[in-house]
Amino acid sequence: MNAALQIPGACYLVGGAVRDALLGLSVSERDWVVVGTTPEAMQAAGFRAVGQDFPVFLHPQTQEEYALARTERKSAPGYHGFVFHADDNVTLEQDLQRRDLTINAIARAADGTLIDPCGGQKDLADKVLRHVSDAFIEDPVRVLRVARFAARLAPLGFSVAAETLALMRHMVASGEVDHLVPERVFREMSRALMHSARPSVFFETLRACGALARILPEVDALYGVPQRADYHPEVDTGIHTMMCVDAAARADAPLVVRYMALVHDLGKALTPPGEWPSHRMHETRGVPLVAAVGERLRVPTLFRALSAIHTREHLNVHRVRELKPSTLHDLLERLGGLRGPQRERFEWILLACEADARGRLGFETCAYPQTDYLRTAATLAQSIQARDVVADGYQGAAVGEQLRRRRIKALAAFKAGAGASIGNEGQ
């Protein structure tokens, strides 16, 4: 808080900043509640109004959010269906009572005093995620938030209270969860994928309350689908998928890689049971499902494109040592490994393949030499440029044909020489 700025009313630090400080975690952002004032008084003091649905203001120096204490009333389905009331008569306790979880309903006064009307400190000590009141069921986003907090705090031993999970199941059964908008689903999922050591807990929590089948039915359908135990000792495809997203998190991979790890095996849910535990052509079957998820959740265009490539090509990457030089060349081209501006995307696909290989029981730290093999092959092929071909007198379409021929020849020499010393892991 900036002492030079006079804040009208009583000001309290609330929410995640208080929770994380009590847990000994780093605090990345701070939110404030102001009691006993009006929007006009806040603006007169120099705060900038930014809230559309209820009064929220930005501090002119820190840019931190200051919201007026408020209450809310459900008026329609979904998380937009609320009427908010904020004036100088709303108390801090009333504001805290409308929050989702007890651990998020603790406030701290300027002198350090904690205001905790919902028992959040006890639940922090007991490592429990518990709803504040039955009003929890009015906002479907809270299902996603609980799952996200479960994932983020799983390393500390937190779990969802049985009665809270029961309310979440009720929200699924009543259809409240069906009112979630795609952008909010993807945003909460992205935060869970990026800010959790074990993002799998997010999806497992949604599955435990039945929400995964509504939000990501393509992922939910993977559970109970067996795979070959020699390649996948964990057997269950759903479990494998969760191990993959956790492997991507362990590698500190960017969000796009974690997303690729989540959707790469969707095609296995379409394998006829009579063919189990084999999954021939699952990579081809999976591409339309990946596209459908991307369209429904309005996933960024880059994520859609790379997840489609990874889904289609991940088996080719796993068995790259078996490919003949021309097939290796064409794979590199499809992965973006032969185009300089796309090398970063190429690296992301390799990281996702690595997460797939390590998302298996007993293989969490296995070597994955395919990555170095493909990097070396791509660098070698890229060293042969079109300008070299043009310098030798080729023109038009003959340039591309000759460039491919020369690169394949170089890859053949690579496979026979240095490439032969780089191992390979089956998948």
Coordinates of C-alpha atoms in Angstrom, one line a residue:
M1 CA 0.0 0.0 0.0
N2 CA 1.3 3.5 -0.9
A3 CA 1.3 5.6 2.3
A4 CA 1.3 8.8 0.2
L5 CA -2.2 8.0 -1.2
Q6 CA -5.1 8.5 1.2
I7 CA -7.5 5.6 0.7
P8 CA -11.1 6.4 1.7
G9 CA -12.5 3.7 4.0
A10 CA -10.8 0.7 5.7
C11 CA -8.5 -1.3 3.4
Y12 CA -7.7 -5.0 3.7
L13 CA -5.4 -7.4 1.8
V14 CA -7.5 -10.4 0.7
G15 CA -7.5 -13.7 -1.2
G16 CA -4.5 -15.4 -2.7
A17 CA -1.9 -13.0 -1.3
V18 CA -3.0 -13.7 2.3
R19 CA -3.4 -17.5 1.6
D20 CA 0.0 -17.9 0.0
A21 CA 1.8 -15.8 2.7
L22 CA 0.3 -18.1 5.4
L23 CA 1.5 -21.1 3.4
G24 CA 5.0 -19.7 3.0
L25 CA 4.7 -19.4 -0.7
S26 CA 5.8 -16.5 -2.8
V27 CA 3.1 -13.8 -3.4
S28 CA 2.9 -12.7 -7.1
E29 CA 0.1 -10.3 -6.9
R30 CA -2.0 -8.6 -4.3
D31 CA -5.8 -7.7 -4.2
W32 CA -7.4 -5.4 -1.8
V33 CA -11.0 -4.8 -0.5
V34 CA -12.1 -1.4 0.7
V35 CA -14.9 -1.1 3.2
G36 CA -17.1 1.9 4.0
T37 CA -16.6 4.0 0.9
T38 CA -18.1 4.8 -2.5
P39 CA -17.0 4.7 -6.1
E40 CA -17.0 8.5 -6.2
A41 CA -14.7 8.8 -3.2
M42 CA -12.3 6.3 -4.7
Q43 CA -12.1 8.2 -7.9
A44 CA -11.7 11.5 -6.1
A45 CA -8.7 9.9 -4.2
G46 CA -7.0 9.2 -7.6
F47 CA -8.0 5.6 -8.3
R48 CA -9.0 4.6 -11.8
A49 CA -12.3 2.7 -12.3
V50 CA -11.9 -0.5 -14.3
G51 CA -14.7 -2.8 -13.1
Q52 CA -17.6 -3.4 -15.5
D53 CA -19.9 -5.6 -13.3
F54 CA -18.9 -4.2 -9.9
P55 CA -16.7 -1.4 -8.6
V56 CA -13.0 -2.2 -9.0
F57 CA -10.2 0.4 -9.1
L58 CA -6.5 0.5 -10.0
H59 CA -4.1 2.2 -7.6
P60 CA -2.4 5.0 -9.7
Q61 CA 1.1 4.0 -8.6
T62 CA 1.1 0.2 -8.0
Q63 CA -1.7 -0.7 -10.5
E64 CA -3.0 -3.2 -7.9
E65 CA -6.7 -3.8 -7.8
Y66 CA -8.9 -2.3 -5.0
A67 CA -12.5 -3.6 -5.0
L68 CA -15.3 -2.2 -2.9
A69 CA -16.7 -4.8 -0.5
R70 CA -19.7 -6.4 -2.2
T71 CA -22.4 -9.0 -2.0
E72 CA -23.8 -11.0 -4.9
R73 CA -27.1 -12.7 -5.8
K74 CA -27.7 -15.4 -8.4
S75 CA -30.0 -14.2 -11.2
A76 CA -29.4 -16.5 -14.1
P77 CA -27.4 -19.7 -15.0
G78 CA -23.7 -19.5 -15.6
Y79 CA -21.0 -17.4 -14.0
H80 CA -22.3 -14.2 -15.6
G81 CA -25.7 -14.6 -14.0
F82 CA -25.1 -12.5 -10.9
V83 CA -26.4 -9.3 -9.5
F84 CA -23.8 -7.5 -7.4
H85 CA -24.4 -5.0 -4.6
A86 CA -21.6 -2.7 -3.4
D87 CA -22.0 0.4 -1.2
D88 CA -20.5 1.8 2.0
N89 CA -22.8 -0.4 4.2
V90 CA -21.4 -3.8 3.0
T91 CA -19.1 -5.2 5.7
L92 CA -15.8 -7.1 5.2
E93 CA -17.4 -10.2 6.7
Q94 CA -20.2 -10.1 4.1
D95 CA -17.6 -9.8 1.3
L96 CA -15.6 -12.7 2.6
Q97 CA -18.7 -14.9 2.9
R98 CA -19.3 -14.7 -0.9
R99 CA -15.9 -16.2 -1.8
D100 CA -15.4 -19.7 -3.0
L101 CA -13.1 -21.5 -0.6
T102 CA -12.4 -20.8 3.1
I103 CA -8.6 -20.5 2.4
N104 CA -9.4 -17.7 0.0
A105 CA -11.7 -15.9 2.5
I106 CA -9.1 -14.5 4.9
A107 CA -8.3 -10.8 5.1
R108 CA -5.4 -9.0 6.7
A109 CA -5.7 -5.5 8.1
A110 CA -2.9 -2.9 7.9
D111 CA -1.7 -3.8 11.4
G112 CA -1.4 -7.5 10.4
T113 CA -4.5 -8.6 12.1
L114 CA -6.2 -11.6 10.3
I115 CA -10.0 -11.5 9.8
D116 CA -11.1 -15.1 9.2
P117 CA -14.9 -15.6 9.7
C118 CA -15.0 -18.8 7.6
G119 CA -12.2 -20.9 9.3
G120 CA -9.7 -20.6 6.5
Q121 CA -6.7 -20.8 8.8
K122 CA -7.8 -24.1 10.2
D123 CA -8.4 -25.5 6.7
L124 CA -4.9 -24.3 5.7
A125 CA -3.5 -26.2 8.7
D126 CA -5.6 -29.3 7.9
K127 CA -4.7 -29.0 4.1
V128 CA -8.3 -29.0 3.1
L129 CA -10.0 -27.2 0.2
R130 CA -13.5 -26.5 1.5
H131 CA -16.3 -24.3 0.2
V132 CA -17.4 -21.3 2.2
S133 CA -21.2 -21.8 1.9
D134 CA -23.8 -23.5 -0.2
A135 CA -23.8 -20.5 -2.5
F136 CA -20.7 -22.2 -4.0
I137 CA -23.0 -24.0 -6.4
E138 CA -24.1 -20.8 -8.0
D139 CA -20.9 -20.3 -10.0
P140 CA -19.7 -23.0 -12.3
V141 CA -16.2 -21.5 -12.6
R142 CA -15.7 -22.6 -9.0
V143 CA -15.5 -26.2 -10.2
L144 CA -12.5 -25.3 -12.3
R145 CA -11.0 -23.2 -9.6
V146 CA -11.2 -25.9 -7.0
A147 CA -9.5 -28.3 -9.5
R148 CA -6.8 -25.8 -10.2
F149 CA -6.1 -25.2 -6.5
A150 CA -6.1 -28.9 -5.9
A151 CA -3.4 -29.2 -8.6
R152 CA -1.4 -26.3 -7.4
L153 CA -1.4 -27.3 -3.7
A154 CA -1.2 -31.1 -4.2
P155 CA 2.6 -31.1 -3.5
L156 CA 1.7 -29.6 0.0
G157 CA -0.7 -32.4 0.7
F158 CA -4.0 -30.6 0.1
S159 CA -7.2 -32.4 -0.9
V160 CA -10.8 -31.5 -1.6
A161 CA -13.2 -31.8 1.3
A162 CA -15.8 -34.6 0.7
E163 CA -18.7 -32.2 1.1
T164 CA -17.2 -29.8 -1.4
L165 CA -16.7 -32.6 -4.0
A166 CA -20.4 -33.5 -3.4
L167 CA -21.4 -30.0 -4.3
M168 CA -19.3 -30.1 -7.4
R169 CA -21.0 -33.3 -8.4
H170 CA -24.4 -31.6 -7.8
M171 CA -23.3 -28.8 -10.1
V172 CA -22.5 -31.2 -12.9
A173 CA -25.7 -33.2 -12.4
S174 CA -27.8 -30.0 -12.4
G175 CA -26.2 -28.8 -15.7
E176 CA -24.7 -25.7 -14.1
V177 CA -21.2 -26.7 -15.4
D178 CA -22.6 -26.8 -19.0
H179 CA -22.9 -23.0 -18.8
L180 CA -19.1 -22.5 -18.7
V181 CA -17.8 -20.5 -21.6
P182 CA -14.9 -21.9 -23.7
E183 CA -12.5 -19.1 -23.0
R184 CA -12.8 -19.5 -19.3
V185 CA -12.3 -23.2 -19.4
F186 CA -9.2 -22.9 -21.5
R187 CA -7.9 -20.1 -19.2
E188 CA -8.3 -22.1 -16.0
M189 CA -6.9 -25.2 -17.7
S190 CA -3.9 -23.3 -18.9
R191 CA -3.2 -21.9 -15.4
A192 CA -3.4 -25.4 -14.0
L193 CA -1.1 -26.8 -16.7
M194 CA 1.5 -24.0 -16.2
H195 CA 1.4 -23.4 -12.5
S196 CA 1.2 -26.9 -11.0
A197 CA 4.0 -29.4 -10.4
R198 CA 1.3 -32.0 -11.0
P199 CA -1.2 -30.6 -13.4
S200 CA -2.8 -34.1 -13.7
V201 CA -4.5 -33.4 -10.4
F202 CA -6.6 -30.7 -12.1
F203 CA -8.0 -33.2 -14.6
E204 CA -8.3 -36.0 -12.0
T205 CA -10.4 -33.6 -9.7
L206 CA -12.7 -32.8 -12.6
R207 CA -13.1 -36.4 -13.4
A208 CA -13.9 -37.2 -9.7
C209 CA -16.9 -34.9 -9.8
G210 CA -18.0 -35.8 -13.4
A211 CA -17.0 -32.5 -14.9
L212 CA -14.3 -33.9 -17.2
A213 CA -16.8 -35.8 -19.2
R214 CA -18.7 -32.5 -19.8
I215 CA -15.7 -30.2 -20.4
L216 CA -13.2 -32.6 -22.1
P217 CA -15.1 -35.7 -23.0
E218 CA -12.3 -36.7 -25.4
V219 CA -9.8 -37.0 -22.5
D220 CA -12.4 -38.6 -20.2
A221 CA -13.0 -41.3 -22.8
L222 CA -9.3 -42.4 -22.5
Y223 CA -9.8 -43.9 -19.1
G224 CA -10.3 -47.6 -19.1
V225 CA -8.8 -48.0 -22.6
P226 CA -5.9 -50.4 -22.3
Q227 CA -2.5 -50.3 -24.0
R228 CA 0.2 -52.9 -24.5
A229 CA 1.9 -53.4 -21.1
D230 CA 5.3 -53.9 -22.6
Y231 CA 5.3 -50.4 -23.9
H232 CA 3.0 -48.9 -21.3
P233 CA 3.3 -50.6 -17.9
E234 CA 0.6 -48.2 -16.6
V235 CA -1.7 -49.8 -19.2
D236 CA -4.6 -47.3 -18.8
T237 CA -4.5 -44.6 -21.5
G238 CA -6.1 -42.0 -19.3
I239 CA -3.4 -42.6 -16.7
H240 CA -0.7 -42.4 -19.4
T241 CA -2.1 -39.1 -20.6
M242 CA -1.9 -37.7 -17.1
M243 CA 1.6 -38.9 -16.7
C244 CA 2.5 -37.1 -19.9
V245 CA 1.3 -33.7 -18.7
D246 CA 3.2 -34.2 -15.5
A247 CA 6.3 -35.1 -17.5
A248 CA 5.9 -31.9 -19.5
A249 CA 5.6 -30.0 -16.2
R250 CA 8.8 -31.6 -14.8
A251 CA 10.6 -30.5 -18.0
D252 CA 9.4 -26.9 -17.4
A253 CA 8.0 -27.0 -20.9
P254 CA 6.0 -24.1 -22.3
L255 CA 2.2 -24.2 -22.3
V256 CA 1.9 -25.3 -25.9
V257 CA 4.0 -28.4 -25.1
R258 CA 1.9 -29.3 -22.1
Y259 CA -1.2 -28.9 -24.2
M260 CA 0.2 -31.2 -26.9
A261 CA 0.9 -33.8 -24.2
L262 CA -2.7 -33.6 -23.1
V263 CA -4.3 -34.3 -26.5
H264 CA -1.8 -36.4 -28.4
D265 CA -3.4 -39.8 -27.8
L266 CA -7.1 -38.9 -28.1
G267 CA -7.4 -41.3 -31.0
K268 CA -6.9 -44.3 -28.8
A269 CA -10.4 -43.8 -27.5
L270 CA -11.7 -44.6 -31.0
T271 CA -9.8 -47.9 -31.3
P272 CA -12.3 -50.8 -31.7
P273 CA -12.2 -52.8 -28.4
G274 CA -11.6 -55.9 -30.4
E275 CA -8.2 -54.5 -31.4
W276 CA -7.1 -53.7 -27.8
P277 CA -4.5 -53.3 -26.5
S278 CA -3.0 -52.4 -29.8
H279 CA -3.9 -49.0 -31.3
R280 CA -3.0 -49.1 -34.9
M281 CA -3.7 -45.8 -36.7
H282 CA -4.6 -44.0 -33.4
E283 CA -2.4 -41.1 -34.5
T284 CA -4.6 -40.6 -37.6
R285 CA -7.8 -41.1 -35.8
G286 CA -6.8 -38.6 -33.2
V287 CA -6.2 -35.6 -35.5
P288 CA -10.0 -34.8 -36.0
L289 CA -10.5 -35.1 -32.3
V290 CA -7.7 -32.7 -31.6
A291 CA -9.2 -30.3 -34.1
A292 CA -12.6 -30.6 -32.4
V293 CA -11.2 -29.8 -29.0
G294 CA -9.3 -26.8 -30.3
E295 CA -12.4 -25.5 -32.0
R296 CA -14.7 -26.0 -29.0
L297 CA -12.4 -24.5 -26.5
R298 CA -11.2 -21.7 -28.8
V299 CA -7.6 -22.8 -28.4
P300 CA -5.0 -20.5 -29.9
T301 CA -4.3 -21.2 -33.6
L302 CA -0.6 -22.1 -32.9
F303 CA -1.7 -24.7 -30.3
R304 CA -4.2 -26.3 -32.7
A305 CA -1.6 -26.5 -35.5
L306 CA 1.2 -28.0 -33.5
S307 CA -1.0 -30.4 -31.5
A308 CA -2.3 -31.7 -34.8
I309 CA 1.3 -32.2 -36.1
H310 CA 2.4 -33.9 -32.9
T311 CA -0.6 -36.2 -32.8
R312 CA 0.0 -37.3 -36.4
E313 CA 3.7 -37.6 -36.1
H314 CA 4.7 -38.7 -32.6
L315 CA 5.1 -42.4 -33.5
N316 CA 7.3 -41.5 -36.4
V317 CA 9.5 -39.5 -34.0
H318 CA 9.7 -42.4 -31.6
R319 CA 10.9 -44.8 -34.3
V320 CA 13.0 -42.3 -36.2
R321 CA 16.0 -44.6 -36.4
E322 CA 13.9 -47.0 -38.5
L323 CA 13.1 -44.4 -41.2
K324 CA 14.9 -44.5 -44.5
P325 CA 16.7 -41.2 -45.5
S326 CA 13.9 -39.9 -47.7
T327 CA 11.3 -40.6 -45.1
L328 CA 13.4 -38.9 -42.5
H329 CA 13.8 -35.9 -44.7
D330 CA 10.1 -35.6 -45.2
L331 CA 9.4 -36.0 -41.5
L332 CA 11.8 -33.2 -40.7
E333 CA 10.0 -31.0 -43.2
R334 CA 6.6 -31.8 -41.7
L335 CA 7.9 -31.0 -38.2
G336 CA 9.3 -27.7 -39.3
G337 CA 12.9 -28.8 -38.7
L338 CA 14.1 -27.6 -42.2
R339 CA 12.8 -24.0 -41.9
G340 CA 14.8 -21.7 -39.7
P341 CA 11.9 -19.5 -38.5
Q342 CA 10.1 -22.7 -37.3
R343 CA 12.9 -24.3 -35.4
E344 CA 11.4 -23.2 -32.1
R345 CA 8.2 -25.0 -33.0
F346 CA 10.2 -28.0 -34.1
E347 CA 11.8 -28.0 -30.6
W348 CA 8.4 -27.8 -28.9
I349 CA 7.2 -30.9 -30.8
L350 CA 10.3 -32.8 -29.8
L351 CA 9.7 -31.8 -26.1
A352 CA 6.1 -33.1 -26.4
C353 CA 7.4 -36.4 -27.8
E354 CA 9.9 -36.6 -24.9
A355 CA 7.0 -36.1 -22.4
D356 CA 5.1 -38.9 -24.1
A357 CA 8.1 -41.3 -23.8
R358 CA 8.5 -40.3 -20.1
G359 CA 4.9 -40.4 -19.3
R360 CA 5.0 -44.1 -18.6
L361 CA 5.3 -46.1 -15.4
G362 CA 9.0 -46.8 -14.8
F363 CA 10.1 -44.6 -17.7
E364 CA 9.9 -41.2 -16.0
T365 CA 13.6 -40.5 -16.4
C366 CA 14.4 -42.7 -19.4
A367 CA 16.8 -41.5 -22.1
Y368 CA 15.2 -40.1 -25.2
P369 CA 18.0 -40.0 -27.9
Q370 CA 15.5 -39.3 -30.7
T371 CA 15.6 -35.6 -29.7
D372 CA 19.4 -35.3 -30.4
Y373 CA 19.1 -37.5 -33.4
L374 CA 16.5 -35.3 -35.1
R375 CA 18.2 -32.0 -34.1
T376 CA 21.5 -33.2 -35.6
A377 CA 19.8 -34.4 -38.7
A378 CA 17.8 -31.2 -39.1
T379 CA 20.9 -29.0 -38.7
L380 CA 22.8 -31.1 -41.3
A381 CA 20.0 -30.9 -43.8
Q382 CA 19.5 -27.2 -43.2
S383 CA 23.2 -26.6 -43.9
I384 CA 22.4 -27.4 -47.6
Q385 CA 20.7 -24.3 -48.9
A386 CA 18.8 -23.5 -52.0
R387 CA 21.3 -20.8 -52.9
D388 CA 24.0 -23.5 -53.2
V389 CA 21.8 -25.3 -55.7
V390 CA 21.1 -22.1 -57.7
A391 CA 24.8 -21.4 -57.7
D392 CA 25.3 -24.7 -59.6
G393 CA 23.0 -23.6 -62.4
Y394 CA 19.6 -25.0 -61.4
Q395 CA 16.5 -23.0 -61.9
G396 CA 12.7 -23.2 -61.3
A397 CA 11.2 -26.4 -60.0
A398 CA 14.6 -28.1 -60.4
V399 CA 16.0 -26.2 -57.5
G400 CA 13.5 -27.8 -55.0
E401 CA 14.0 -31.2 -56.5
Q402 CA 17.8 -31.0 -56.4
L403 CA 17.8 -29.5 -52.9
R404 CA 15.7 -32.4 -51.6
R405 CA 18.0 -34.9 -53.4
R406 CA 21.1 -33.4 -51.8
R407 CA 19.6 -33.3 -48.4
I408 CA 18.5 -36.9 -48.6
K409 CA 22.0 -37.9 -49.7
A410 CA 23.5 -36.1 -46.7
L411 CA 21.0 -37.7 -44.3
A412 CA 21.9 -41.1 -45.8
A413 CA 25.5 -40.5 -44.9
F414 CA 24.5 -39.3 -41.5
K415 CA 22.5 -42.5 -40.8
A416 CA 25.4 -44.6 -41.9
G417 CA 27.9 -42.6 -39.9
A418 CA 27.5 -40.5 -36.8
G419 CA 23.8 -41.0 -36.7
A420 CA 24.2 -44.7 -36.2
S421 CA 25.8 -44.1 -32.8
I422 CA 22.7 -42.3 -31.4
G423 CA 20.4 -44.9 -29.8
N424 CA 16.7 -45.3 -30.1
E425 CA 13.9 -46.1 -27.7
G426 CA 10.9 -47.9 -28.9
Q427 CA 7.4 -46.7 -28.0

